[in-house]
Coordinates of C-alpha atoms and ligand atoms in Angstrom, one line a residue:
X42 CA 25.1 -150.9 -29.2
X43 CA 24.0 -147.8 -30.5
X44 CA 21.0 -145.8 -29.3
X45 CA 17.7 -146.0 -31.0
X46 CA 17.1 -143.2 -33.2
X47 CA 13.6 -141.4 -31.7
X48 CA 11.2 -141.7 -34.9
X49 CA 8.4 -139.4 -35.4
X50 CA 6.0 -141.6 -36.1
X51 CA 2.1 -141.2 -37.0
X52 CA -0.3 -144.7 -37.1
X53 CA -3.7 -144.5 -37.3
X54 CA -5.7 -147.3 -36.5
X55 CA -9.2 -148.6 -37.5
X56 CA -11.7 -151.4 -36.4
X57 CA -9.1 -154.2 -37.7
X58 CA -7.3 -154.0 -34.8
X59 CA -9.9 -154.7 -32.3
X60 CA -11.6 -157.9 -34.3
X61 CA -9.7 -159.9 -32.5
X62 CA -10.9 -158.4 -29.5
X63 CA -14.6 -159.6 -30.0
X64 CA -15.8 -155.8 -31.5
X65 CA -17.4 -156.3 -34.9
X66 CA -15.3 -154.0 -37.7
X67 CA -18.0 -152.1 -40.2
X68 CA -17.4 -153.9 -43.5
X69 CA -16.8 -157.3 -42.9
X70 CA -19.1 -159.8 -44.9
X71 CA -20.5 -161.6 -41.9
X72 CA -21.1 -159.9 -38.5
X73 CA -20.3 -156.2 -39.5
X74 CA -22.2 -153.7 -37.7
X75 CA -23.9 -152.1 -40.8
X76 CA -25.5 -154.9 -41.6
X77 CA -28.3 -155.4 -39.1
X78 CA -28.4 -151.4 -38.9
X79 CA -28.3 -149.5 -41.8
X80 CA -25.7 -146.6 -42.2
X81 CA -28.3 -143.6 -42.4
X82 CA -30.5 -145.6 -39.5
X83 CA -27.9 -144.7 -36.7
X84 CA -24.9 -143.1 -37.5
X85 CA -25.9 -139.8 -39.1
X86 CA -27.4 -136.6 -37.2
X87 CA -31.0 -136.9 -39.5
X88 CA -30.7 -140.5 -37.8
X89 CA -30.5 -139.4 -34.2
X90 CA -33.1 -136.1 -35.0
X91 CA -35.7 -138.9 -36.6
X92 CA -35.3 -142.2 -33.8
X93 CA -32.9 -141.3 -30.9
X94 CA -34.5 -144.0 -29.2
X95 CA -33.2 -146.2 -32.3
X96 CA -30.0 -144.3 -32.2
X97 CA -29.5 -144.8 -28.0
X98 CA -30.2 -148.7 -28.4
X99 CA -27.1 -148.9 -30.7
X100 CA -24.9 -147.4 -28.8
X101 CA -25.4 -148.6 -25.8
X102 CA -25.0 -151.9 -27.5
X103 CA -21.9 -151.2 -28.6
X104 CA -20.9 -149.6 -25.4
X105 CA -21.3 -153.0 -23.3
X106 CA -19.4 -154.8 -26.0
X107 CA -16.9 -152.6 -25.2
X108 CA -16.7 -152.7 -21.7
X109 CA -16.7 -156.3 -21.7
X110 CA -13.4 -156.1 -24.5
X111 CA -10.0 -156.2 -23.4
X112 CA -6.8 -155.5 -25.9
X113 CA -5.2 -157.9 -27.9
X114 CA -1.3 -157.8 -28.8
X115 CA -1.5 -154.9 -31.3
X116 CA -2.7 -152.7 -29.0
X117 CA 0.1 -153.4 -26.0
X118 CA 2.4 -153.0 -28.8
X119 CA 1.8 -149.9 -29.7
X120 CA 1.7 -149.2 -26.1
X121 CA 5.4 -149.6 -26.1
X122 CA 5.8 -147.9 -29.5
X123 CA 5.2 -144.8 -27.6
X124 CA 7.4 -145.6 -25.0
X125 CA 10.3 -145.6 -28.1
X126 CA 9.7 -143.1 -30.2
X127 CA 7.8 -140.0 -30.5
X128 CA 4.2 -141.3 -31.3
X129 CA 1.1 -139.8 -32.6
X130 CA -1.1 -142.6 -32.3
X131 CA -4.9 -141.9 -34.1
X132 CA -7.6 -144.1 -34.2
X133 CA -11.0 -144.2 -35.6
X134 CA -12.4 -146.6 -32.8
X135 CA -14.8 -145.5 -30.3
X136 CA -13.6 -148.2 -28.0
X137 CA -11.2 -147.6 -25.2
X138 CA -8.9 -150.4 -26.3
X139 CA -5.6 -148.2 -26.8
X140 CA -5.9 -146.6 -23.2
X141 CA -6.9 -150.2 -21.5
X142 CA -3.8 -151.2 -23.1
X143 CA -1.8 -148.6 -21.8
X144 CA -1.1 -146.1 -24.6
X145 CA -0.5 -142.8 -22.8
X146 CA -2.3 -140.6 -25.2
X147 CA -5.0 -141.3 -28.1
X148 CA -6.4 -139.0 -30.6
X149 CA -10.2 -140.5 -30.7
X150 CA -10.8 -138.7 -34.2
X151 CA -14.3 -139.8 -34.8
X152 CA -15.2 -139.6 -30.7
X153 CA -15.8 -142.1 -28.3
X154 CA -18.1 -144.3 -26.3
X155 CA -17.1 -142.9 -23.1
X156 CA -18.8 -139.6 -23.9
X157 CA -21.8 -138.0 -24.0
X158 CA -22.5 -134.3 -25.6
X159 CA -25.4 -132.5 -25.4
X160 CA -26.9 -131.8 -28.5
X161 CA -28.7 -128.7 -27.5
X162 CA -25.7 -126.7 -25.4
X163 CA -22.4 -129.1 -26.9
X164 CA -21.2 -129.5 -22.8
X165 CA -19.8 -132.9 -22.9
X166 CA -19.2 -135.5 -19.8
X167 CA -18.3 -138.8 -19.0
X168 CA -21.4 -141.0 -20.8
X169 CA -23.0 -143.7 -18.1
X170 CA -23.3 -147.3 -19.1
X171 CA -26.6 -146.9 -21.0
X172 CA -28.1 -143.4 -22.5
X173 CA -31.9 -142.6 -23.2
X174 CA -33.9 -139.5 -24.9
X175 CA -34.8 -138.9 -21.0
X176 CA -31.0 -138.3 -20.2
X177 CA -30.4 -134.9 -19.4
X178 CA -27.7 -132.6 -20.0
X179 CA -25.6 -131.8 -16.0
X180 CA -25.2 -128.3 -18.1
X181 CA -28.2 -127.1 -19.1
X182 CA -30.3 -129.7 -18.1
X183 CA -32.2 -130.5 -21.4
X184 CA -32.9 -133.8 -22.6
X185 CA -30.3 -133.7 -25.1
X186 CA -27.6 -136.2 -24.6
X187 CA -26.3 -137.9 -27.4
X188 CA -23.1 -140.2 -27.3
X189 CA -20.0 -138.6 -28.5
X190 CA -19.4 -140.1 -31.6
X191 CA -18.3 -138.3 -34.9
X192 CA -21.5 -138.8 -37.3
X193 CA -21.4 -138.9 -41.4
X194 CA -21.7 -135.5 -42.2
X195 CA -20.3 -134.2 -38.9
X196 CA -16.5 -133.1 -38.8
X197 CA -13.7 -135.5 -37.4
X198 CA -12.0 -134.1 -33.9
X199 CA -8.8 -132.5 -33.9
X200 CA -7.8 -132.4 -37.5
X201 CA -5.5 -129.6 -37.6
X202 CA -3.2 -131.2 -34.8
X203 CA -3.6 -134.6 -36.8
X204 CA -2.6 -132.7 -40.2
X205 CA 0.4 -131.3 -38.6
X206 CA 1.8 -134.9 -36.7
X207 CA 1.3 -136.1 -40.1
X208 CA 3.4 -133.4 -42.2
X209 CA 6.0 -133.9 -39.6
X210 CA 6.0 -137.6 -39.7
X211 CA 9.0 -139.9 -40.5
X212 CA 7.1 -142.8 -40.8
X213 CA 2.8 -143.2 -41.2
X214 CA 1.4 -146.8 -40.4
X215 CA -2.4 -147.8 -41.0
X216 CA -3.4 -150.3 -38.9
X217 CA -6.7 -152.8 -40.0
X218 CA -8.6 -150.1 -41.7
X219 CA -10.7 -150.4 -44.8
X220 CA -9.7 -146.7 -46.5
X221 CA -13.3 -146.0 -47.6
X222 CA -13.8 -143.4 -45.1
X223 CA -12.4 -139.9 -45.4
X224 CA -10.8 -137.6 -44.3
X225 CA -8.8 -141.1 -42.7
X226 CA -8.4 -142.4 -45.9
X227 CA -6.4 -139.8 -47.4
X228 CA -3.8 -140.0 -44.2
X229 CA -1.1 -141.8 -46.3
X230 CA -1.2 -139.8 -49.6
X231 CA -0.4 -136.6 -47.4
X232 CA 1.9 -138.6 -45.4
X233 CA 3.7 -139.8 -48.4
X234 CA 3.7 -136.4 -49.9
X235 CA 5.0 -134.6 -46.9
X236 CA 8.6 -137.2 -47.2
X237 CA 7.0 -140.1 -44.6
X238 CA 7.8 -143.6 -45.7
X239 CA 4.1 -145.4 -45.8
X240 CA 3.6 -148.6 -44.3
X241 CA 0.0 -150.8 -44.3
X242 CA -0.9 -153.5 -41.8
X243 CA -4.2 -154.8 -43.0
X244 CA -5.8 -158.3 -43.0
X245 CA -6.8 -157.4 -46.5
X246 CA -5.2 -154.9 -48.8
X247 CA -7.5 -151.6 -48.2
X248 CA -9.2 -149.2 -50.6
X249 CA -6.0 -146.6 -51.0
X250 CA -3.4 -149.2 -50.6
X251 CA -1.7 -147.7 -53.7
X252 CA -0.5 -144.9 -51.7
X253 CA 1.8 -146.5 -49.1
X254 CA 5.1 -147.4 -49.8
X255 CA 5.1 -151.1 -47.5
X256 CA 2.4 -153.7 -46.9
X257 CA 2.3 -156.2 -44.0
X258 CA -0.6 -158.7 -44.5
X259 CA -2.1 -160.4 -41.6
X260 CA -4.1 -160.2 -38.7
X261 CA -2.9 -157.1 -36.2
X262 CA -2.1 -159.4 -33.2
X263 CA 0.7 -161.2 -34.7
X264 CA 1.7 -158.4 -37.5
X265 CA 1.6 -155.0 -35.5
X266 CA 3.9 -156.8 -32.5
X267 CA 6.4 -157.6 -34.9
X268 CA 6.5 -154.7 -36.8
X269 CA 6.6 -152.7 -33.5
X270 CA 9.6 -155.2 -32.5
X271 CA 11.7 -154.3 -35.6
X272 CA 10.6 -150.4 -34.9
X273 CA 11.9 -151.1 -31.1
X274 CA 15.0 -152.8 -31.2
X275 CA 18.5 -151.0 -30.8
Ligands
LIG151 P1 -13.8 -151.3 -41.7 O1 -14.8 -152.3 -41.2 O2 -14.2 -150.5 -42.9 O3 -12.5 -152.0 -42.1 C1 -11.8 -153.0 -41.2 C2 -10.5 -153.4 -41.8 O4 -9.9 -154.2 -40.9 C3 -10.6 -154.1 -43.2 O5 -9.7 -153.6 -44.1 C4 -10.2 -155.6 -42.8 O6 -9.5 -156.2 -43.8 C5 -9.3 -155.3 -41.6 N1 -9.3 -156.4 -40.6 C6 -10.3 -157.2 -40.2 N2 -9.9 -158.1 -39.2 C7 -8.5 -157.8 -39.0 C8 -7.5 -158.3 -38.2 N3 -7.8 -159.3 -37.3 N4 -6.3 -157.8 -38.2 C9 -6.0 -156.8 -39.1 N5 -6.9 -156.3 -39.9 C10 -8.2 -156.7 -39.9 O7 -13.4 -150.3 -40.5 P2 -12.7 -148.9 -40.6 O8 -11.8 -148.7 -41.7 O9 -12.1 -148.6 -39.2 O10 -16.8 -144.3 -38.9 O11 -13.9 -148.0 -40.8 C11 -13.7 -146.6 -40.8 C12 -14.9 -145.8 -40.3 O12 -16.1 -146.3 -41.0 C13 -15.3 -146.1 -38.9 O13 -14.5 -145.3 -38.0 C14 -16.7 -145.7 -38.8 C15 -17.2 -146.4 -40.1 O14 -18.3 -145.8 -40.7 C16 -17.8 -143.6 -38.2 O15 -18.5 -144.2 -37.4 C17 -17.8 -142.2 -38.4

């Protein structure tokens, strides 16, 4: 048989993926998360500056939902994407689902509820369980301590190493994302442009599906295994 060809591959996933592990996605008609908190109430620096109490009791919400998560079949298979080919994997969930699952790197692009950053000095460590406007920085000690997360407004992490996976990329995959959100949402058209063959795998076809090339409908534990199978085998 011959060898597998090593693919440079890019796929960036987005709250789809973890539905099915119990975490609410953002848009969803019943049960998404904006709907019993307003966008501009919690996820947005004026937010935090106006209620960080407000802001805190969200997040920490979220953080025990996803503690008590545990990956689904889409995330173990891209676990052993990365174990066949040469895999950028990107993901707009703050949940630790990808590492539980044993993918051996993750690009949190819009942070993570594992962290906490200091608003006043930007030192960052490992957030506890729950966070208040009494947590204080370990740095500088000021009661500043705000979860890691990648506001509206604020700029995504580690773009320009995201940019560059995706102008290199033989193939680009979105995985259970809604394509309202940029710069995310504008992944595929560069990917496309830059010679990578486009693939979705959405539940529902998403905002931007026009600019991939391939769409897999379905939910991500029985369409991203088999996708990954065809991507795996010799
Ligand atoms: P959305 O809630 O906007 O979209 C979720 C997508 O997942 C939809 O397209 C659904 O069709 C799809 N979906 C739902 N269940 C699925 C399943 N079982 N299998 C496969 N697909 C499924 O979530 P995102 O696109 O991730 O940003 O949202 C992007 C960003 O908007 C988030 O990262 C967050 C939010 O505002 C910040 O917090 C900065």
């Amino acid at each position: 048989m011959p060898p597998l060809r090593r693919k440079r591959i890019v796929v960036l996933t987005g709250a789809g993926i973890s539905a099915e592990s119990g975490l609410a996605t953002f848009r969803a008609a019943e049960g998404g998360l904006w709907e019993n908190h307003r966008l501009e109430d919690v996820a947005t620096p004026e937010a935090f500056a106006r209620d960080p109490a407000l802001v805190h009791r969200f997040y920490n919400m979220r953080r025990a939902a996803a503690l008590g998560a545990q990956p689904n079949a889409a995330h173990f298979a891209l676990a052993d994407l990365a174990r066949a080919h040469d895999l950028t994997l990107v993901t707009q969930n703050v949940d630790d689902l990808h590492e539980k699952a044993g993918s051996p790197e993750v690009i949190h692009m819009h942070g993570a509820l594992s962290g906490a950053l200091c608003a006043a000095c930007n030192h960052r460590w490992k957030s506890a369980a729950e966070m208040d406007t009494q947590t204080a920085c370990p740095s500088c000690g000021a009661a500043a301590a705000r979860p890691d997360i990648v506001w509206f407004g604020e700029m995504p992490y580690q773009m320009e190493r995201i940019w560059d996976a995706i102008e290199a990329a033989d193939l680009f995959a979105a995985i259970g994302t809604s394509g309202h959100v940029y710069p995310a949402a504008g992944f595929a058209q560069h990917a496309a442009r830059s010679g990578a063959h486009c693939v979705e795998l959405n539940l529902e076809p998403s905002q931007n599906a026009r600019d991939f090339h391939e769409h897999r409908g379905g939910k991500a534990s029985a369409i991203v295994p088999e996708w990954v199978a065809e991507l795996t085998r010799p």
